[in-house]
Amino acid sequence: MVIAQAPQSHLAGVDFLSARSTPDTTLSPNQQLLPLSARTTATDTLEIGGCDVIDLVEQFGSPLYILDEYTLRAASQQYRHFLATYYPGPSQVLYASKAWSCTAVCAIVASEGLGLDVVSGGELYTALAGGVDPQLIYLHGNNKSLDELRYAIRVGATVIADNWLDLENLVHLAQAHSDRPIRVMLRITPGIECHTHEYIRTGHLDSKFGFDPNQLTDVFQFAKQHPEIQWVGLHAHIGSQIFELNPHMDLADTIVELWVTAKAEGLPMTELNVGGGLGIRYTESDDPPSIEDWCKVIGKGVAEACEVRSLPLPKLLCEPGRSLIGTACVTAYRIGSQKNVPDIRTYISVDGGMSDNPRPITYQSQYRAILANRMGDSATEVVTVAGKHCESGDILLKDAQLPPCQTGDI
Ligand SMILES: *Cc1c(COP(=O)(O)O)cnc(C)c1O
């Protein structure tokens, strides 16, 4: 992995080491195909963050994950800025670190004032190593081990209870942990359908995550009987790579309604977490709403749902993942062999594949490829970009439009 940082001369006025007070809101990162700092050099190569991609591959090898720090910071700043603009109460943006968990990324988002959502002990360890404040770390998971729960409690992270086993384990651990109450949120399945791949839908009723609406009265009563735990709020996440705003509008109202139920049961919770889910542009045909559009729907939606019920505003949390970091990232591969199957297709093989990117083989996700060493050549060919692994399904891009390729191209 390499973090590409643009020198000041390329992006005038951008301070890469500290958070800026006024974010650059001209382009929504999640609506772009390439990182915001990407450009073509005088020698017709791709440059990211002021670094020539060809030089990076020569220096660090391939396949190479390249992260554009500028894009990640811009997206972080936009989420904070627009949530504060459209939501009059307190808010906190959390980075859903499963999108890319490494210490450098954790350190960058933390320096932008974001908290972190983690789904395993390993991600929790990485977040702490990246210097994230444990009070801003939230542990998720539908099957947390006792060790993971103990770890989160010991460092003072918030646990998001997903199921009855979590609740029983937390109550048990709370007895041994007397120095400060354990902070717990309850994850609910809001029963909202959205159009995305079935593997990344989480908010509809047939989901492995969270408590179903019909279990909630029992859950709230259980919680009330355990005041040794600090029940801080409710969480819901409806899925990922969502291009519609309506499911999020519905979610804002649904989560406030469930919060009313919890209050009526005698649980004075103060935080609502609406999850993530905003989609990004992987190919020209993807057309997601902007970060501003999403924050507006969520911020106004929650505020209005509270206003009509005469409720004080909760602390509003959201946890975007891919829309913070996806566009900031590019993977560079070197092309090796080619195979032409007459009248069927041409396979272009690269030096990575499902080992560095399991998404195409997991959910047939689409990507866009470009030739980084000959940016000006026209994309006249339709080829299939294959990985190097001994699995026929190890295909990175089917029917990719590329210029004629040669061995050694990047
Ligand atoms: C994956 C996930 C997210 C982030 O989803 P994105 O689509 O990447 O924004 C947020 N919360 C939870 C619990 C998740 O599992």
Tab-separated table of C-alpha atoms and ligand atoms in Angstrom:
chain	number	residue	atom	x	y	z
A	1	MET	CA	0.000	0.000	0.000
A	2	VAL	CA	1.146	3.513	-0.655
A	3	ILE	CA	-0.448	6.778	0.393
A	4	ALA	CA	-0.169	9.332	-2.350
A	5	GLN	CA	0.098	12.882	-1.060
A	6	ALA	CA	-0.133	15.781	-3.436
A	7	PRO	CA	2.557	18.403	-2.989
A	8	GLN	CA	1.213	21.887	-2.302
A	9	SER	CA	1.912	23.033	-5.850
A	10	HIS	CA	-0.587	20.585	-7.299
A	11	LEU	CA	-3.533	21.461	-5.097
A	12	ALA	CA	-2.973	24.977	-3.916
A	13	GLY	CA	-4.158	25.799	-0.453
A	14	VAL	CA	-4.659	22.229	0.701
A	15	ASP	CA	-3.121	21.374	4.041
A	16	PHE	CA	-2.637	17.616	4.113
A	17	LEU	CA	-1.544	17.328	7.679
A	18	SER	CA	-4.451	18.897	9.466
A	19	ALA	CA	-8.201	19.172	9.128
A	20	ARG	CA	-9.380	22.232	7.250
A	21	SER	CA	-12.203	24.324	8.619
A	22	THR	CA	-13.791	24.871	5.208
A	23	PRO	CA	-14.081	21.659	3.217
A	24	ASP	CA	-13.777	21.564	-0.533
A	25	THR	CA	-17.380	20.865	-1.473
A	26	THR	CA	-17.142	21.387	-5.210
A	27	LEU	CA	-17.100	17.681	-6.100
A	28	SER	CA	-18.684	14.862	-4.140
A	29	PRO	CA	-15.933	12.196	-4.065
A	30	ASN	CA	-18.418	9.299	-4.268
A	31	GLN	CA	-19.671	10.582	-7.647
A	32	GLN	CA	-16.231	10.447	-9.317
A	33	LEU	CA	-14.566	7.513	-11.081
A	34	LEU	CA	-11.010	8.468	-10.165
A	35	PRO	CA	-9.509	10.033	-7.034
A	36	LEU	CA	-9.949	13.816	-6.934
A	37	SER	CA	-6.232	14.482	-7.417
A	38	ALA	CA	-5.892	12.186	-10.465
A	39	ARG	CA	-4.549	13.753	-13.637
A	40	THR	CA	-2.593	12.880	-16.757
A	41	THR	CA	1.084	13.868	-16.851
A	42	ALA	CA	2.961	15.424	-19.769
A	43	THR	CA	4.327	11.941	-20.554
A	44	ASP	CA	0.778	10.529	-20.784
A	45	THR	CA	0.832	8.593	-17.516
A	46	LEU	CA	-1.624	8.596	-14.621
A	47	GLU	CA	-0.722	10.716	-11.624
A	48	ILE	CA	-2.418	10.474	-8.214
A	49	GLY	CA	-1.662	12.825	-5.342
A	50	GLY	CA	1.258	14.245	-7.302
A	51	CYS	CA	2.837	10.785	-7.705
A	52	ASP	CA	3.281	9.107	-11.073
A	53	VAL	CA	1.551	5.723	-10.797
A	54	ILE	CA	4.220	4.109	-12.991
A	55	ASP	CA	6.946	5.308	-10.605
A	56	LEU	CA	4.955	4.011	-7.634
A	57	VAL	CA	4.666	0.552	-9.190
A	58	GLU	CA	8.361	0.537	-10.021
A	59	GLN	CA	9.207	1.507	-6.449
A	60	PHE	CA	6.722	-0.641	-4.508
A	61	GLY	CA	5.830	-3.470	-6.910
A	62	SER	CA	2.411	-4.662	-8.008
A	63	PRO	CA	-0.391	-5.303	-7.370
A	64	LEU	CA	-0.361	-2.036	-5.479
A	65	TYR	CA	-3.147	-0.407	-3.510
A	66	ILE	CA	-2.857	3.356	-3.910
A	67	LEU	CA	-4.785	5.626	-1.559
A	68	ASP	CA	-5.287	9.299	-2.377
A	69	GLU	CA	-5.180	11.017	0.994
A	70	TYR	CA	-6.741	14.172	-0.435
A	71	THR	CA	-9.919	12.350	-1.544
A	72	LEU	CA	-10.316	10.575	1.804
A	73	ARG	CA	-9.923	13.872	3.682
A	74	ALA	CA	-12.305	15.690	1.342
A	75	ALA	CA	-14.996	13.027	1.804
A	76	SER	CA	-14.503	13.039	5.596
A	77	GLN	CA	-14.799	16.818	5.683
A	78	GLN	CA	-17.907	16.788	3.505
A	79	TYR	CA	-19.693	14.298	5.754
A	80	ARG	CA	-18.933	16.379	8.851
A	81	HIS	CA	-19.736	19.682	7.173
A	82	PHE	CA	-23.048	18.620	5.618
A	83	LEU	CA	-24.275	16.705	8.641
A	84	ALA	CA	-23.681	19.811	10.758
A	85	THR	CA	-25.389	21.905	8.075
A	86	TYR	CA	-28.573	19.840	7.883
A	87	TYR	CA	-28.864	18.477	11.412
A	88	PRO	CA	-29.254	21.050	14.174
A	89	GLY	CA	-28.352	18.636	17.010
A	90	PRO	CA	-25.011	17.061	17.930
A	91	SER	CA	-23.595	14.586	15.414
A	92	GLN	CA	-20.634	12.270	14.950
A	93	VAL	CA	-19.432	10.627	11.763
A	94	LEU	CA	-17.886	7.169	12.180
A	95	TYR	CA	-15.827	5.502	9.455
A	96	ALA	CA	-17.029	1.921	8.846
A	97	SER	CA	-13.491	0.587	8.817
A	98	LYS	CA	-14.279	-2.751	7.145
A	99	ALA	CA	-14.102	-0.680	3.934
A	100	TRP	CA	-10.331	-0.544	4.554
A	101	SER	CA	-8.826	-1.151	7.927
A	102	CYS	CA	-5.149	-0.257	8.299
A	103	THR	CA	-3.362	2.010	10.765
A	104	ALA	CA	-2.646	4.795	8.261
A	105	VAL	CA	-6.285	5.037	7.173
A	106	CYS	CA	-7.471	4.995	10.812
A	107	ALA	CA	-5.009	7.787	11.645
A	108	ILE	CA	-6.158	9.930	8.700
A	109	VAL	CA	-9.883	9.670	9.476
A	110	ALA	CA	-9.244	10.213	13.202
A	111	SER	CA	-7.311	13.383	12.399
A	112	GLU	CA	-10.417	14.569	10.513
A	113	GLY	CA	-12.500	14.185	13.676
A	114	LEU	CA	-14.203	10.949	12.682
A	115	GLY	CA	-14.805	8.026	14.993
A	116	LEU	CA	-14.615	4.414	13.855
A	117	ASP	CA	-16.847	1.410	13.557
A	118	VAL	CA	-15.051	-1.943	13.850
A	119	VAL	CA	-16.368	-5.482	13.376
A	120	SER	CA	-13.638	-7.616	14.943
A	121	GLY	CA	-10.903	-7.641	17.546
A	122	GLY	CA	-8.379	-7.197	14.735
A	123	GLU	CA	-10.063	-4.035	13.467
A	124	LEU	CA	-10.287	-2.744	17.037
A	125	TYR	CA	-6.559	-3.357	17.489
A	126	THR	CA	-5.827	-1.571	14.204
A	127	ALA	CA	-7.976	1.427	15.183
A	128	LEU	CA	-6.167	1.780	18.510
A	129	ALA	CA	-2.799	1.406	16.773
A	130	GLY	CA	-3.887	4.207	14.421
A	131	GLY	CA	-4.486	6.453	17.428
A	132	VAL	CA	-8.299	6.530	17.373
A	133	ASP	CA	-9.886	7.692	20.643
A	134	PRO	CA	-11.546	4.552	22.128
A	135	GLN	CA	-14.543	6.638	23.133
A	136	LEU	CA	-15.201	7.103	19.415
A	137	ILE	CA	-14.933	3.379	18.594
A	138	TYR	CA	-18.040	1.215	18.154
A	139	LEU	CA	-17.792	-2.600	18.022
A	140	HIS	CA	-20.236	-4.373	15.710
A	141	GLY	CA	-20.721	-8.016	14.767
A	142	ASN	CA	-23.384	-10.698	14.696
A	143	ASN	CA	-21.130	-13.211	16.474
A	144	LYS	CA	-18.696	-11.406	18.732
A	145	SER	CA	-16.448	-13.635	20.806
A	146	LEU	CA	-16.136	-13.153	24.552
A	147	ASP	CA	-12.545	-12.046	23.975
A	148	GLU	CA	-13.685	-9.369	21.518
A	149	LEU	CA	-16.298	-8.119	23.967
A	150	ARG	CA	-13.780	-8.046	26.824
A	151	TYR	CA	-11.288	-6.176	24.647
A	152	ALA	CA	-13.844	-3.518	23.666
A	153	ILE	CA	-14.994	-3.097	27.269
A	154	ARG	CA	-11.449	-2.894	28.620
A	155	VAL	CA	-10.476	-0.051	26.264
A	156	GLY	CA	-13.787	1.796	26.742
A	157	ALA	CA	-15.314	1.328	23.280
A	158	THR	CA	-19.087	1.193	22.776
A	159	VAL	CA	-20.561	-2.223	21.972
A	160	ILE	CA	-23.443	-2.576	19.516
A	161	ALA	CA	-25.514	-5.497	20.772
A	162	ASP	CA	-26.763	-7.490	17.813
A	163	ASN	CA	-28.565	-10.455	19.423
A	164	TRP	CA	-29.567	-12.148	22.685
A	165	LEU	CA	-26.196	-13.826	23.167
A	166	ASP	CA	-24.529	-10.395	23.059
A	167	LEU	CA	-26.966	-9.135	25.700
A	168	GLU	CA	-26.373	-12.114	28.010
A	169	ASN	CA	-22.592	-11.882	27.602
A	170	LEU	CA	-22.612	-8.140	28.230
A	171	VAL	CA	-24.660	-8.480	31.404
A	172	HIS	CA	-22.305	-11.221	32.578
A	173	LEU	CA	-19.200	-9.149	31.791
A	174	ALA	CA	-20.680	-6.051	33.430
A	175	GLN	CA	-20.650	-7.878	36.791
A	176	ALA	CA	-16.886	-8.297	36.575
A	177	HIS	CA	-16.333	-4.795	35.213
A	178	SER	CA	-17.226	-2.319	37.905
A	179	ASP	CA	-15.046	0.734	37.212
A	180	ARG	CA	-17.363	2.340	34.652
A	181	PRO	CA	-20.616	1.250	33.009
A	182	ILE	CA	-20.343	-0.489	29.644
A	183	ARG	CA	-21.802	1.643	26.838
A	184	VAL	CA	-24.175	-0.410	24.681
A	185	MET	CA	-26.305	0.394	21.635
A	186	LEU	CA	-28.994	-1.934	20.308
A	187	ARG	CA	-28.964	-2.895	16.636
A	188	ILE	CA	-32.388	-3.212	15.099
A	189	THR	CA	-33.520	-4.606	11.743
A	190	PRO	CA	-35.771	-1.831	10.503
A	191	GLY	CA	-37.568	-3.906	7.847
A	192	ILE	CA	-36.668	-1.566	4.979
A	193	GLU	CA	-36.103	-2.967	1.493
A	194	CYS	CA	-33.615	-1.358	-0.834
A	195	HIS	CA	-32.293	-2.236	-4.264
A	196	THR	CA	-28.799	-3.532	-3.898
A	197	HIS	CA	-27.081	-6.915	-4.129
A	198	GLU	CA	-28.683	-9.404	-1.714
A	199	TYR	CA	-25.361	-10.070	0.036
A	200	ILE	CA	-25.061	-6.425	1.063
A	201	ARG	CA	-28.673	-5.835	2.076
A	202	THR	CA	-28.989	-5.823	5.840
A	203	GLY	CA	-32.104	-3.897	6.804
A	204	HIS	CA	-34.832	-6.169	5.403
A	205	LEU	CA	-36.422	-8.682	7.760
A	206	ASP	CA	-34.597	-11.779	6.480
A	207	SER	CA	-31.176	-10.572	7.656
A	208	LYS	CA	-28.611	-12.174	9.972
A	209	PHE	CA	-28.026	-8.824	11.691
A	210	GLY	CA	-29.884	-7.173	14.545
A	211	PHE	CA	-33.104	-7.579	16.501
A	212	ASP	CA	-36.360	-7.824	14.561
A	213	PRO	CA	-39.071	-5.260	15.320
A	214	ASN	CA	-41.250	-7.907	17.012
A	215	GLN	CA	-38.469	-8.714	19.509
A	216	LEU	CA	-37.950	-5.131	20.563
A	217	THR	CA	-40.408	-4.937	23.461
A	218	ASP	CA	-38.675	-7.929	25.066
A	219	VAL	CA	-35.250	-6.437	24.369
A	220	PHE	CA	-36.215	-3.061	25.854
A	221	GLN	CA	-37.629	-4.759	28.950
A	222	PHE	CA	-34.476	-6.825	29.364
A	223	ALA	CA	-32.403	-3.648	29.059
A	224	LYS	CA	-34.487	-1.879	31.663
A	225	GLN	CA	-33.824	-4.687	34.130
A	226	HIS	CA	-30.078	-4.132	33.720
A	227	PRO	CA	-29.255	-0.584	34.789
A	228	GLU	CA	-25.635	-1.666	35.392
A	229	ILE	CA	-25.239	-1.213	31.629
A	230	GLN	CA	-25.405	2.216	30.030
A	231	TRP	CA	-27.926	1.790	27.193
A	232	VAL	CA	-26.920	4.674	24.951
A	233	GLY	CA	-29.058	4.284	21.866
A	234	LEU	CA	-30.311	2.488	18.784
A	235	HIS	CA	-28.519	1.475	15.614
A	236	ALA	CA	-29.745	0.453	12.165
A	237	HIS	CA	-27.915	-0.069	8.865
A	238	ILE	CA	-30.007	-0.869	5.812
A	239	GLY	CA	-27.348	-2.035	3.369
A	240	SER	CA	-24.598	-0.886	1.074
A	241	GLN	CA	-24.059	0.640	-2.383
A	242	ILE	CA	-27.560	2.195	-2.258
A	243	PHE	CA	-28.400	4.760	-4.941
A	244	GLU	CA	-31.883	5.681	-3.762
A	245	LEU	CA	-32.531	8.227	-1.045
A	246	ASN	CA	-36.024	6.968	-0.151
A	247	PRO	CA	-34.903	4.008	2.001
A	248	HIS	CA	-32.774	6.422	4.040
A	249	MET	CA	-35.705	8.821	4.365
A	250	ASP	CA	-37.822	5.935	5.676
A	251	LEU	CA	-35.046	4.870	8.017
A	252	ALA	CA	-34.853	8.327	9.622
A	253	ASP	CA	-38.519	8.124	10.547
A	254	THR	CA	-38.473	4.438	11.555
A	255	ILE	CA	-35.516	4.766	13.915
A	256	VAL	CA	-37.064	7.780	15.650
A	257	GLU	CA	-40.339	5.848	16.036
A	258	LEU	CA	-38.467	2.933	17.653
A	259	TRP	CA	-36.655	5.386	19.894
A	260	VAL	CA	-40.073	6.623	21.082
A	261	THR	CA	-40.977	3.017	21.945
A	262	ALA	CA	-37.748	2.593	23.910
A	263	LYS	CA	-38.411	5.808	25.830
A	264	ALA	CA	-41.949	4.636	26.587
A	265	GLU	CA	-40.430	1.436	28.023
A	266	GLY	CA	-38.356	3.587	30.344
A	267	LEU	CA	-34.993	3.558	28.536
A	268	PRO	CA	-33.574	7.082	28.407
A	269	MET	CA	-31.340	6.591	25.366
A	270	THR	CA	-29.725	9.602	23.672
A	271	GLU	CA	-27.954	8.396	20.506
A	272	LEU	CA	-29.313	7.243	17.156
A	273	ASN	CA	-27.001	5.634	14.609
A	274	VAL	CA	-28.385	5.407	11.059
A	275	GLY	CA	-25.530	3.324	9.607
A	276	GLY	CA	-23.998	3.964	6.187
A	277	GLY	CA	-24.922	2.757	2.738
A	278	LEU	CA	-24.419	5.622	0.283
A	279	GLY	CA	-23.256	4.177	-3.027
A	280	ILE	CA	-20.279	5.200	-5.148
A	281	ARG	CA	-19.472	5.386	-8.832
A	282	TYR	CA	-17.496	2.359	-10.019
A	283	THR	CA	-18.403	2.679	-13.711
A	284	GLU	CA	-19.847	5.412	-15.937
A	285	SER	CA	-23.354	3.979	-15.568
A	286	ASP	CA	-23.383	4.394	-11.756
A	287	ASP	CA	-25.135	7.560	-10.642
A	288	PRO	CA	-25.214	7.836	-6.838
A	289	PRO	CA	-26.533	10.864	-4.933
A	290	SER	CA	-23.894	13.171	-3.458
A	291	ILE	CA	-22.672	13.133	0.145
A	292	GLU	CA	-24.555	16.409	0.596
A	293	ASP	CA	-27.830	14.860	-0.689
A	294	TRP	CA	-27.454	11.940	1.703
A	295	CYS	CA	-26.656	14.123	4.741
A	296	LYS	CA	-29.601	16.340	3.896
A	297	VAL	CA	-32.073	13.448	3.770
A	298	ILE	CA	-30.753	11.905	6.983
A	299	GLY	CA	-30.199	15.136	8.913
A	300	LYS	CA	-33.487	16.761	8.002
A	301	GLY	CA	-35.335	13.445	8.242
A	302	VAL	CA	-34.267	12.756	11.823
A	303	ALA	CA	-34.765	16.391	12.887
A	304	GLU	CA	-38.270	16.523	11.407
A	305	ALA	CA	-39.256	13.128	12.831
A	306	CYS	CA	-38.266	14.447	16.272
A	307	GLU	CA	-39.986	17.779	15.779
A	308	VAL	CA	-43.388	16.289	14.899
A	309	ARG	CA	-43.172	14.133	18.037
A	310	SER	CA	-41.916	17.040	20.195
A	311	LEU	CA	-38.745	15.155	21.102
A	312	PRO	CA	-35.362	16.652	22.008
A	313	LEU	CA	-32.796	15.940	19.285
A	314	PRO	CA	-30.660	12.847	19.863
A	315	LYS	CA	-26.954	12.697	19.116
A	316	LEU	CA	-26.972	11.555	15.480
A	317	LEU	CA	-24.332	9.087	14.378
A	318	CYS	CA	-23.734	7.734	10.899
A	319	GLU	CA	-21.145	5.262	9.685
A	320	PRO	CA	-20.311	5.535	5.983
A	321	GLY	CA	-17.635	3.211	4.631
A	322	ARG	CA	-17.197	2.957	0.882
A	323	SER	CA	-18.458	6.490	0.164
A	324	LEU	CA	-15.633	7.830	2.357
A	325	ILE	CA	-12.796	5.787	0.919
A	326	GLY	CA	-13.810	3.915	-2.245
A	327	THR	CA	-13.076	6.681	-4.721
A	328	ALA	CA	-9.788	7.465	-2.964
A	329	CYS	CA	-8.450	4.027	-3.890
A	330	VAL	CA	-7.005	2.575	-7.049
A	331	THR	CA	-5.289	-0.782	-7.544
A	332	ALA	CA	-2.421	-0.953	-10.002
A	333	TYR	CA	-1.666	-4.258	-11.749
A	334	ARG	CA	0.932	-5.202	-14.320
A	335	ILE	CA	-0.323	-7.030	-17.396
A	336	GLY	CA	1.293	-10.390	-18.189
A	337	SER	CA	-0.022	-12.996	-20.612
A	338	GLN	CA	-2.909	-12.764	-23.060
A	339	LYS	CA	-5.131	-15.469	-24.525
A	340	ASN	CA	-7.460	-14.979	-27.443
A	341	VAL	CA	-10.387	-17.394	-27.790
A	342	PRO	CA	-11.524	-16.645	-31.368
A	343	ASP	CA	-15.025	-15.154	-31.627
A	344	ILE	CA	-15.475	-15.438	-27.860
A	345	ARG	CA	-13.130	-13.229	-25.875
A	346	THR	CA	-9.594	-12.108	-25.151
A	347	TYR	CA	-8.248	-12.711	-21.680
A	348	ILE	CA	-5.681	-10.257	-20.368
A	349	SER	CA	-4.057	-11.621	-17.208
A	350	VAL	CA	-2.751	-9.408	-14.411
A	351	ASP	CA	-0.464	-10.125	-11.450
A	352	GLY	CA	-3.228	-10.127	-8.798
A	353	GLY	CA	-6.914	-10.946	-8.709
A	354	MET	CA	-9.306	-12.410	-6.137
A	355	SER	CA	-6.527	-12.368	-3.524
A	356	ASP	CA	-6.307	-8.575	-3.513
A	357	ASN	CA	-9.925	-7.935	-4.541
A	358	PRO	CA	-12.541	-10.536	-3.555
A	359	ARG	CA	-15.476	-8.335	-4.607
A	360	PRO	CA	-15.895	-9.432	-8.260
A	361	ILE	CA	-15.965	-13.138	-7.370
A	362	THR	CA	-18.158	-12.507	-4.293
A	363	TYR	CA	-20.810	-10.289	-5.825
A	364	GLN	CA	-20.008	-9.747	-9.498
A	365	SER	CA	-19.098	-6.141	-8.802
A	366	GLN	CA	-18.141	-3.955	-11.739
A	367	TYR	CA	-15.038	-1.813	-12.107
A	368	ARG	CA	-13.464	0.540	-14.587
A	369	ALA	CA	-9.950	-0.074	-15.914
A	370	ILE	CA	-7.550	2.356	-17.565
A	371	LEU	CA	-4.048	1.989	-18.963
A	372	ALA	CA	-1.977	4.060	-16.555
A	373	ASN	CA	1.092	4.166	-18.776
A	374	ARG	CA	-0.727	5.260	-21.963
A	375	MET	CA	-3.557	7.480	-20.803
A	376	GLY	CA	-4.093	9.058	-24.216
A	377	ASP	CA	-4.729	5.820	-26.165
A	378	SER	CA	-8.354	5.236	-27.154
A	379	ALA	CA	-10.235	2.325	-25.618
A	380	THR	CA	-10.908	0.426	-28.839
A	381	GLU	CA	-10.867	-3.146	-27.479
A	382	VAL	CA	-13.265	-5.131	-25.321
A	383	VAL	CA	-11.299	-7.619	-23.199
A	384	THR	CA	-11.658	-9.659	-20.035
A	385	VAL	CA	-9.168	-8.848	-17.284
A	386	ALA	CA	-8.352	-12.070	-15.437
A	387	GLY	CA	-6.586	-12.657	-12.137
A	388	LYS	CA	-3.659	-15.057	-11.805
A	389	HIS	CA	-5.236	-17.573	-9.407
A	390	CYS	CA	-6.172	-21.185	-10.204
A	391	GLU	CA	-9.909	-20.501	-10.189
A	392	SER	CA	-11.812	-19.947	-13.432
A	393	GLY	CA	-14.003	-17.478	-11.555
A	394	ASP	CA	-10.994	-15.264	-10.802
A	395	ILE	CA	-12.015	-12.541	-13.256
A	396	LEU	CA	-11.576	-8.906	-12.259
A	397	LEU	CA	-13.403	-7.254	-15.156
A	398	LYS	CA	-15.602	-8.827	-17.785
A	399	ASP	CA	-15.866	-6.898	-21.066
A	400	ALA	CA	-13.594	-4.050	-20.056
A	401	GLN	CA	-12.984	-1.307	-22.596
A	402	LEU	CA	-9.255	-0.764	-22.962
A	403	PRO	CA	-6.748	0.322	-25.583
A	404	PRO	CA	-4.741	-2.541	-27.168
A	405	CYS	CA	-2.624	-3.907	-24.267
A	406	GLN	CA	0.891	-5.275	-24.086
A	407	THR	CA	2.807	-7.308	-21.549
A	408	GLY	CA	4.194	-4.944	-18.942
A	409	ASP	CA	1.456	-2.332	-19.256
A	410	ILE	CA	0.010	-1.018	-16.000
B	1	LIG	C1	-20.685	-2.116	6.028
B	1	LIG	C2	-21.305	-1.376	7.161
B	1	LIG	C3	-21.383	0.011	7.129
B	1	LIG	C4	-20.895	0.847	5.984
B	1	LIG	O1	-21.556	0.595	4.814
B	1	LIG	P1	-21.128	1.426	3.509
B	1	LIG	O2	-22.060	0.967	2.471
B	1	LIG	O3	-19.727	1.064	3.236
B	1	LIG	O4	-21.316	2.868	3.811
B	1	LIG	C5	-21.930	0.650	8.214
B	1	LIG	N1	-22.384	-0.034	9.276
B	1	LIG	C6	-22.315	-1.364	9.347
B	1	LIG	C7	-22.807	-2.064	10.559
B	1	LIG	C8	-21.778	-2.089	8.297
B	1	LIG	O5	-21.710	-3.421	8.366
